Short mmCIF file of C-alpha atoms (C1' of nucleotides) in Angstrom, two decimals:
data_model
loop_
_atom_site.label_atom_id
_atom_site.label_comp_id
_atom_site.label_asym_id
_atom_site.label_seq_id
_atom_site.Cartn_x
_atom_site.Cartn_y
_atom_site.Cartn_z
CA MET A 1 55.03 -14.38 18.36
CA TYR A 2 51.74 -15.00 20.22
CA SER A 3 51.37 -16.09 23.81
CA GLY A 4 51.40 -19.67 25.01
CA ILE A 5 47.75 -19.25 25.87
CA VAL A 6 46.92 -18.77 22.22
CA LYS A 7 48.99 -21.78 21.27
CA TYR A 8 47.08 -23.82 23.80
CA SER A 9 43.82 -22.53 22.46
CA TYR A 10 44.94 -23.61 19.02
CA LEU A 11 45.51 -27.13 20.22
CA ILE A 12 42.13 -27.24 21.90
CA ILE A 13 40.46 -25.98 18.78
CA ASN A 14 42.24 -28.63 16.73
CA LYS A 15 40.97 -31.24 19.13
CA MET A 16 37.46 -29.95 18.65
CA LYS A 17 37.99 -30.15 14.91
CA PHE A 18 39.08 -33.74 15.18
CA PHE A 19 36.06 -34.81 17.16
CA GLU A 20 33.39 -32.73 15.54
CA LYS A 21 34.34 -31.78 12.01
CA LEU A 22 31.17 -30.57 10.29
CA GLU A 23 28.93 -33.14 11.91
CA THR A 24 27.45 -30.82 14.48
CA VAL A 25 26.57 -28.12 12.03
CA LYS A 26 25.27 -30.58 9.48
CA LYS A 27 22.64 -31.86 11.88
CA CYS A 28 21.51 -28.27 12.09
CA PRO A 29 18.30 -28.39 14.15
CA VAL A 30 16.21 -25.27 14.36
CA SER A 31 17.51 -24.36 17.81
CA TYR A 32 21.01 -24.14 16.38
CA VAL A 33 19.89 -21.64 13.79
CA LEU A 34 18.23 -19.54 16.46
CA ALA A 35 21.36 -19.77 18.58
CA VAL A 36 23.54 -18.50 15.77
CA GLN A 37 21.11 -15.70 15.07
CA ASP A 38 21.18 -14.63 18.71
CA THR A 39 24.95 -14.50 18.64
CA LEU A 40 25.07 -12.58 15.41
CA ASN A 41 22.54 -10.24 16.96
CA ALA A 42 24.77 -9.64 19.95
CA PHE A 43 27.45 -8.28 17.63
CA HIS A 44 25.15 -6.64 15.14
CA GLY A 45 26.10 -3.27 13.68
CA LYS A 46 29.20 -1.19 13.70
CA TRP A 47 29.52 -0.55 17.41
CA LYS A 48 28.53 -3.54 19.53
CA MET A 49 31.81 -5.38 19.14
CA PRO A 50 33.98 -2.46 20.29
CA ILE A 51 31.56 -1.71 23.15
CA ILE A 52 31.63 -5.31 24.35
CA GLY A 53 35.37 -5.21 23.80
CA THR A 54 35.96 -2.37 26.26
CA LEU A 55 33.52 -3.82 28.76
CA LEU A 56 35.51 -7.06 28.80
CA PHE A 57 38.13 -5.01 30.67
CA GLY A 58 35.64 -4.18 33.40
CA LYS A 59 32.55 -2.09 34.10
CA LYS A 60 32.49 1.45 32.78
CA ARG A 61 30.43 4.61 32.85
CA PHE A 62 28.74 6.08 29.78
CA LYS A 63 31.31 8.80 29.23
CA GLU A 64 34.18 6.40 29.76
CA ILE A 65 32.87 4.12 27.02
CA GLU A 66 32.27 7.14 24.81
CA ARG A 67 35.90 8.15 25.22
CA GLU A 68 37.29 4.66 24.69
CA VAL A 69 35.24 3.73 21.66
CA LYS A 70 36.67 6.17 19.14
CA LYS A 71 34.27 8.18 16.95
CA ILE A 72 31.06 6.86 18.48
CA THR A 73 28.32 9.45 19.00
CA PRO A 74 26.26 9.50 22.21
CA ARG A 75 23.18 8.66 20.17
CA MET A 76 24.69 5.44 18.88
CA LEU A 77 26.21 4.54 22.24
CA SER A 78 22.91 5.05 24.01
CA GLN A 79 21.04 3.04 21.41
CA GLU A 80 23.47 0.15 21.41
CA LEU A 81 23.71 -0.03 25.19
CA LYS A 82 19.91 -0.24 25.39
CA ASP A 83 19.96 -3.00 22.84
CA LEU A 84 22.62 -4.91 24.71
CA GLU A 85 20.69 -4.41 27.93
CA VAL A 86 17.38 -5.80 26.68
CA ASN A 87 19.27 -8.74 25.22
CA GLY A 88 20.78 -9.58 28.59
CA ILE A 89 24.35 -8.80 27.61
CA VAL A 90 24.98 -5.78 29.81
CA THR A 91 23.45 -4.47 33.01
CA ARG A 92 22.83 -0.81 33.70
CA THR A 93 23.14 0.50 37.23
CA VAL A 94 22.22 4.04 38.21
CA TYR A 95 23.88 5.52 41.28
CA ASN A 96 22.19 8.27 43.20
CA THR A 97 25.09 10.69 43.08
CA THR A 98 25.27 14.25 41.78
CA PRO A 99 25.59 14.28 38.91
CA VAL A 100 24.19 10.78 38.36
CA THR A 101 26.60 7.96 37.71
CA VAL A 102 25.53 5.15 35.44
CA GLU A 103 27.58 2.00 35.22
CA TYR A 104 27.46 -0.58 32.47
CA GLU A 105 28.75 -4.06 33.06
CA LEU A 106 28.73 -7.30 31.10
CA THR A 107 26.41 -9.97 32.46
CA PRO A 108 27.94 -13.43 32.97
CA SER A 109 26.43 -14.30 29.62
CA GLY A 110 28.00 -11.22 28.08
CA GLN A 111 31.39 -12.18 29.40
CA GLU A 112 31.06 -15.58 27.79
CA LEU A 113 31.13 -13.81 24.45
CA HIS A 114 34.90 -13.75 24.76
CA LEU A 115 34.84 -17.40 23.70
CA VAL A 116 33.16 -16.44 20.46
CA MET A 117 35.64 -13.63 20.01
CA GLU A 118 38.49 -16.03 20.52
CA ALA A 119 37.14 -18.38 17.89
CA MET A 120 36.95 -15.34 15.62
CA ILE A 121 40.51 -14.33 16.43
CA HIS A 122 41.68 -17.84 15.69
CA TRP A 123 39.90 -18.00 12.36
CA GLY A 124 40.91 -14.49 11.36
CA LEU A 125 44.60 -14.99 12.06
CA GLN A 126 44.64 -18.27 10.20
CA HIS A 127 42.66 -16.87 7.29
CA ARG A 128 45.03 -13.93 6.91
CA GLN A 129 48.02 -16.20 6.82
CA THR A 130 46.65 -18.65 4.28
CA ASN A 131 44.61 -16.35 2.09
CA ILE A 132 44.85 -12.64 2.16
CA MET A 133 48.62 -12.33 1.88
CA GLU A 134 48.70 -14.64 -1.12
CA SER A 135 45.86 -12.99 -2.97
CA LEU A 136 47.39 -9.53 -2.75
CA PRO A 137 50.67 -9.96 -4.66
CA ALA A 138 51.62 -6.32 -4.05
CA LEU A 139 52.10 -7.18 -0.40
CA ASN A 140 54.55 -10.00 -1.12
CA MET A 141 58.25 -9.04 -1.07
CA GLY A 142 57.47 -5.46 -1.98
CA ARG A 143 57.39 -6.37 -5.67
CA GLN A 144 55.06 -4.37 -7.84
CA SER A 145 54.46 -4.22 -11.59
CA ALA A 146 54.80 -0.82 -13.29
CA MET B 1 18.46 -33.59 24.05
CA TYR B 2 21.61 -32.64 22.12
CA SER B 3 24.17 -35.01 20.75
CA GLY B 4 27.17 -36.29 22.65
CA ILE B 5 29.34 -34.32 20.30
CA VAL B 6 27.86 -31.12 21.59
CA LYS B 7 28.35 -32.23 25.18
CA TYR B 8 31.99 -32.93 24.39
CA SER B 9 32.35 -29.53 22.79
CA TYR B 10 30.93 -28.03 25.94
CA LEU B 11 33.58 -29.68 28.05
CA ILE B 12 36.33 -28.51 25.73
CA ILE B 13 35.03 -25.00 25.82
CA ASN B 14 34.95 -25.08 29.59
CA LYS B 15 38.54 -26.17 29.60
CA MET B 16 39.42 -23.24 27.37
CA LYS B 17 37.59 -20.99 29.80
CA PHE B 18 39.62 -22.31 32.69
CA PHE B 19 42.95 -21.75 31.00
CA GLU B 20 42.29 -18.53 29.18
CA LYS B 21 39.54 -16.55 30.86
CA LEU B 22 39.71 -13.03 29.46
CA GLU B 23 43.49 -12.89 29.36
CA THR B 24 43.82 -13.45 25.65
CA VAL B 25 41.35 -10.81 24.69
CA LYS B 26 42.67 -8.35 27.24
CA LYS B 27 46.08 -8.37 25.64
CA CYS B 28 44.31 -7.34 22.49
CA PRO B 29 47.11 -6.54 20.03
CA VAL B 30 46.23 -4.87 16.79
CA SER B 31 46.38 -8.11 14.80
CA TYR B 32 43.62 -9.54 17.00
CA VAL B 33 41.36 -6.64 16.20
CA LEU B 34 41.97 -7.12 12.51
CA ALA B 35 41.33 -10.83 12.85
CA VAL B 36 37.98 -10.25 14.51
CA GLN B 37 37.05 -7.72 11.84
CA ASP B 38 37.88 -10.20 9.11
CA THR B 39 35.66 -12.78 10.72
CA LEU B 40 32.80 -10.39 11.22
CA ASN B 41 33.26 -9.42 7.60
CA ALA B 42 32.92 -13.02 6.50
CA PHE B 43 29.46 -13.13 8.05
CA HIS B 44 28.46 -9.57 7.27
CA GLY B 45 24.91 -8.85 6.20
CA LYS B 46 21.73 -10.79 6.13
CA TRP B 47 22.71 -13.54 3.73
CA LYS B 48 26.32 -14.68 4.18
CA MET B 49 25.63 -16.93 7.13
CA PRO B 50 22.86 -18.94 5.42
CA ILE B 51 24.92 -19.15 2.23
CA ILE B 52 27.96 -20.46 4.08
CA GLY B 53 25.58 -22.69 5.98
CA THR B 54 24.32 -24.50 2.91
CA LEU B 55 27.79 -24.70 1.42
CA LEU B 56 29.01 -26.50 4.54
CA PHE B 57 26.92 -29.42 3.23
CA GLY B 58 28.94 -29.49 0.00
CA LYS B 59 29.44 -27.58 -3.21
CA LYS B 60 26.39 -26.20 -4.95
CA ARG B 61 25.31 -24.45 -8.13
CA PHE B 62 23.86 -20.94 -8.19
CA LYS B 63 20.30 -22.05 -8.62
CA GLU B 64 20.63 -24.70 -5.95
CA ILE B 65 21.76 -22.12 -3.42
CA GLU B 66 18.99 -19.81 -4.54
CA ARG B 67 16.44 -22.53 -3.86
CA GLU B 68 17.91 -23.52 -0.51
CA VAL B 69 18.38 -20.06 0.92
CA LYS B 70 14.77 -19.01 1.27
CA LYS B 71 13.71 -15.56 0.06
CA ILE B 72 17.08 -14.54 -1.34
CA THR B 73 16.99 -12.69 -4.66
CA PRO B 74 19.48 -13.48 -7.42
CA ARG B 75 20.87 -10.00 -7.07
CA MET B 76 21.75 -10.52 -3.43
CA LEU B 77 23.05 -14.03 -4.01
CA SER B 78 25.26 -12.90 -6.84
CA GLN B 79 26.60 -9.99 -4.83
CA GLU B 80 27.31 -12.03 -1.72
CA LEU B 81 28.97 -14.86 -3.61
CA LYS B 82 31.28 -12.35 -5.28
CA ASP B 83 32.11 -10.93 -1.90
CA LEU B 84 32.82 -14.33 -0.44
CA GLU B 85 34.95 -15.17 -3.44
CA VAL B 86 37.23 -12.13 -3.25
CA ASN B 87 37.62 -12.77 0.45
CA GLY B 88 38.85 -16.29 -0.15
CA ILE B 89 35.88 -18.03 1.45
CA VAL B 90 34.36 -19.66 -1.62
CA THR B 91 35.69 -20.69 -5.01
CA ARG B 92 33.74 -20.33 -8.24
CA THR B 93 34.19 -22.88 -10.99
CA VAL B 94 32.60 -22.55 -14.42
CA TYR B 95 31.95 -25.72 -16.41
CA ASN B 96 31.77 -25.58 -20.15
CA THR B 97 28.38 -27.29 -20.44
CA THR B 98 25.21 -26.08 -22.11
CA PRO B 99 23.75 -24.29 -20.37
CA VAL B 100 26.78 -23.32 -18.29
CA THR B 101 27.18 -24.84 -14.87
CA VAL B 102 28.78 -22.78 -12.14
CA GLU B 103 29.77 -24.41 -8.90
CA TYR B 104 30.47 -22.69 -5.63
CA GLU B 105 32.49 -24.40 -2.96
CA LEU B 106 33.94 -23.38 0.39
CA THR B 107 37.71 -23.01 0.46
CA PRO B 108 39.54 -24.83 3.27
CA SER B 109 39.52 -21.52 5.09
CA GLY B 110 35.78 -21.20 4.50
CA GLN B 111 35.17 -24.62 5.93
CA GLU B 112 37.04 -23.63 9.07
CA LEU B 113 34.29 -21.14 9.74
CA HIS B 114 32.29 -23.98 11.19
CA LEU B 115 34.41 -23.61 14.31
CA VAL B 116 33.23 -20.05 14.70
CA MET B 117 29.67 -21.16 14.07
CA GLU B 118 29.99 -23.79 16.73
CA ALA B 119 31.23 -21.26 19.25
CA MET B 120 28.20 -19.17 18.30
CA ILE B 121 25.85 -22.12 18.69
CA HIS B 122 27.33 -22.84 22.08
CA TRP B 123 26.95 -19.26 23.28
CA GLY B 124 23.49 -18.87 21.80
CA LEU B 125 22.10 -22.02 23.39
CA GLN B 126 23.55 -21.12 26.76
CA HIS B 127 22.39 -17.53 26.53
CA ARG B 128 18.83 -18.58 25.70
CA GLN B 129 18.69 -20.88 28.68
CA THR B 130 20.05 -18.42 31.21
CA ASN B 131 18.61 -15.17 29.92
CA ILE B 132 15.92 -14.91 27.35
CA MET B 133 13.41 -17.29 28.89
CA GLU B 134 13.67 -15.54 32.25
CA SER B 135 13.34 -12.05 30.88
CA LEU B 136 10.15 -12.81 28.96
CA PRO B 137 7.71 -13.78 31.72
CA ALA B 138 4.93 -14.34 29.21
CA LEU B 139 6.80 -17.37 27.99
CA ASN B 140 7.01 -18.93 31.45
CA MET B 141 4.15 -21.25 32.38
CA GLY B 142 1.77 -19.53 30.01
CA ARG B 143 0.86 -16.93 32.62
CA GLN B 144 -0.06 -13.51 31.35
CA SER B 145 -1.37 -10.36 33.00
CA ALA B 146 -4.58 -8.75 31.64
"C1'" DA C 1 28.05 34.97 36.24
"C1'" DA C 2 30.04 31.84 32.78
"C1'" DT C 3 31.47 27.54 31.72
"C1'" DA C 4 32.09 22.44 32.19
"C1'" DC C 5 30.50 17.87 33.44
"C1'" DC C 6 27.17 14.00 33.59
"C1'" DA C 7 24.02 10.92 30.92
"C1'" DC C 8 21.70 11.21 27.80
"C1'" DT C 9 17.52 12.89 23.95
"C1'" DA C 10 15.74 15.30 19.58
"C1'" DT C 11 15.75 16.40 14.95
"C1'" DA C 12 17.28 16.16 10.46
"C1'" DC C 13 19.95 14.10 7.28
"C1'" DA C 14 23.24 10.82 4.52
"C1'" DA C 15 24.83 6.40 3.41
"C1'" DA C 16 24.50 1.54 3.26
"C1'" DA C 17 21.98 -2.54 2.72
"C1'" DG C 18 18.28 -5.00 0.92
"C1'" DT C 19 13.95 -5.68 -2.22
"C1'" DA C 20 11.00 -5.88 -6.39
"C1'" DT C 21 10.66 -6.59 -10.93
"C1'" DA C 22 12.05 -7.22 -15.31
"C1'" DC C 23 15.42 -8.74 -18.46
"C1'" DT C 24 19.69 -11.19 -21.01
"C1'" DG C 25 21.12 -15.16 -24.67
"C1'" DA C 26 21.73 -19.70 -25.61
"C1'" DT C 27 19.68 -24.32 -25.34
"C1'" DA C 28 16.34 -27.95 -24.28
"C1'" DT C 29 11.84 -29.73 -23.79
"C1'" DA C 30 6.72 -29.94 -24.60
"C1'" DT D 1 6.28 -22.32 -31.67
"C1'" DA D 2 5.91 -21.49 -26.68
"C1'" DT D 3 7.91 -22.12 -22.49
"C1'" DA D 4 11.53 -23.42 -19.14
"C1'" DT D 5 16.27 -23.57 -17.48
"C1'" DC D 6 20.91 -21.87 -16.59
"C1'" DA D 7 23.58 -17.92 -14.25
"C1'" DG D 8 23.21 -14.09 -13.64
"C1'" DT D 9 22.53 -8.25 -14.69
"C1'" DA D 10 19.87 -3.62 -14.72
"C1'" DT D 11 17.09 -0.23 -12.78
"C1'" DA D 12 14.47 1.82 -9.43
"C1'" DC D 13 13.03 1.76 -5.09
"C1'" DT D 14 12.41 1.14 0.34
"C1'" DT D 15 14.28 0.15 4.71
"C1'" DT D 16 17.81 0.09 7.94
"C1'" DT D 17 21.73 1.92 9.88
"C1'" DG D 18 24.70 5.52 11.08
"C1'" DT D 19 26.07 10.73 11.35
"C1'" DA D 20 25.92 15.65 12.53
"C1'" DT D 21 24.58 18.98 15.50
"C1'" DA D 22 22.29 20.94 19.09
"C1'" DG D 23 20.01 20.76 23.45
"C1'" DT D 24 18.16 18.98 28.36
"C1'" DG D 25 18.49 19.84 33.84
"C1'" DG D 26 21.07 19.88 37.73
"C1'" DT D 27 25.52 20.60 40.06
"C1'" DA D 28 30.44 22.04 40.53
"C1'" DT D 29 34.21 24.72 39.29
"C1'" DT D 30 36.48 29.07 37.78
#
DNA sequence: AATACCACTATACAAAAGTATACTGATATA
DNA sequence: TATATCAGTATACTTTTGTATAGTGGTATT
């Protein structure tokens, strides 16, 4: 159902599990907490994830992002892009054309976020399989009381 | 400076990078989007991450969590634990003692979140090294203008 | 001359998230 | 008898986050 790449990723992640288990997190030095906070910050709010998501496909102009990220207002887009810029996740390049062209692109660091997203995808898919379907009986076999 | 386990994790993650790059995310089927949303949901808000964090060390009672997660109010803790429970991330067990004892524990699925946290730690540490220090000149060498 | 495009900004407002403070009832300890 | 502990709940409030709507200046198209 999912690509071989995902299967491979699953194996890798299982290997990580085997070697690390909770040990890494349990040591939990302060720098780890800061690191997690930074990452959470990168995705913070309703719009950063979809914005980063489209930019993973390549650099884009303001209006292009606005069109691709459904329902976002220019105010929010502007605000979030500024935020991502000061946090070193996207770069903003102004071209001296008429009318001006402004391009947003993920920094190398920003592109690395796809690893976090993949860990999220992995967890989310697994979690849905083992939990959500079971806890919502109405979704199983189309049976429903009353 | 960091444990060998982390170094190993770094190698694994680099391997993943080599094999997957952005391909997985670029395919981006609907189920992936849902998966990411579920994961973001698991961490949503100010308190879920620290709560899950302490529970990674083992099951705890309400008051224990309240003491360990600094500054949280019982209202917030109660609310977030309920949320985590209905989402299949923690279980709640009531013991018939006097006064009652209630224990919260991560489900297997909840424990798997440590993989996501480790991906976040990895990104955050790397991002700090390559970005934040450079973009805040005041932090470099103690030099400061004015 | 009127309208559309670009990359935004301004203002006002609504909704969501989080905080402060006090309280519950049963038991145990000082 | 007074106070503390357990696991929370109730009420009112503030702060943060997001929305709605309109407007900017300069150019290009109709």
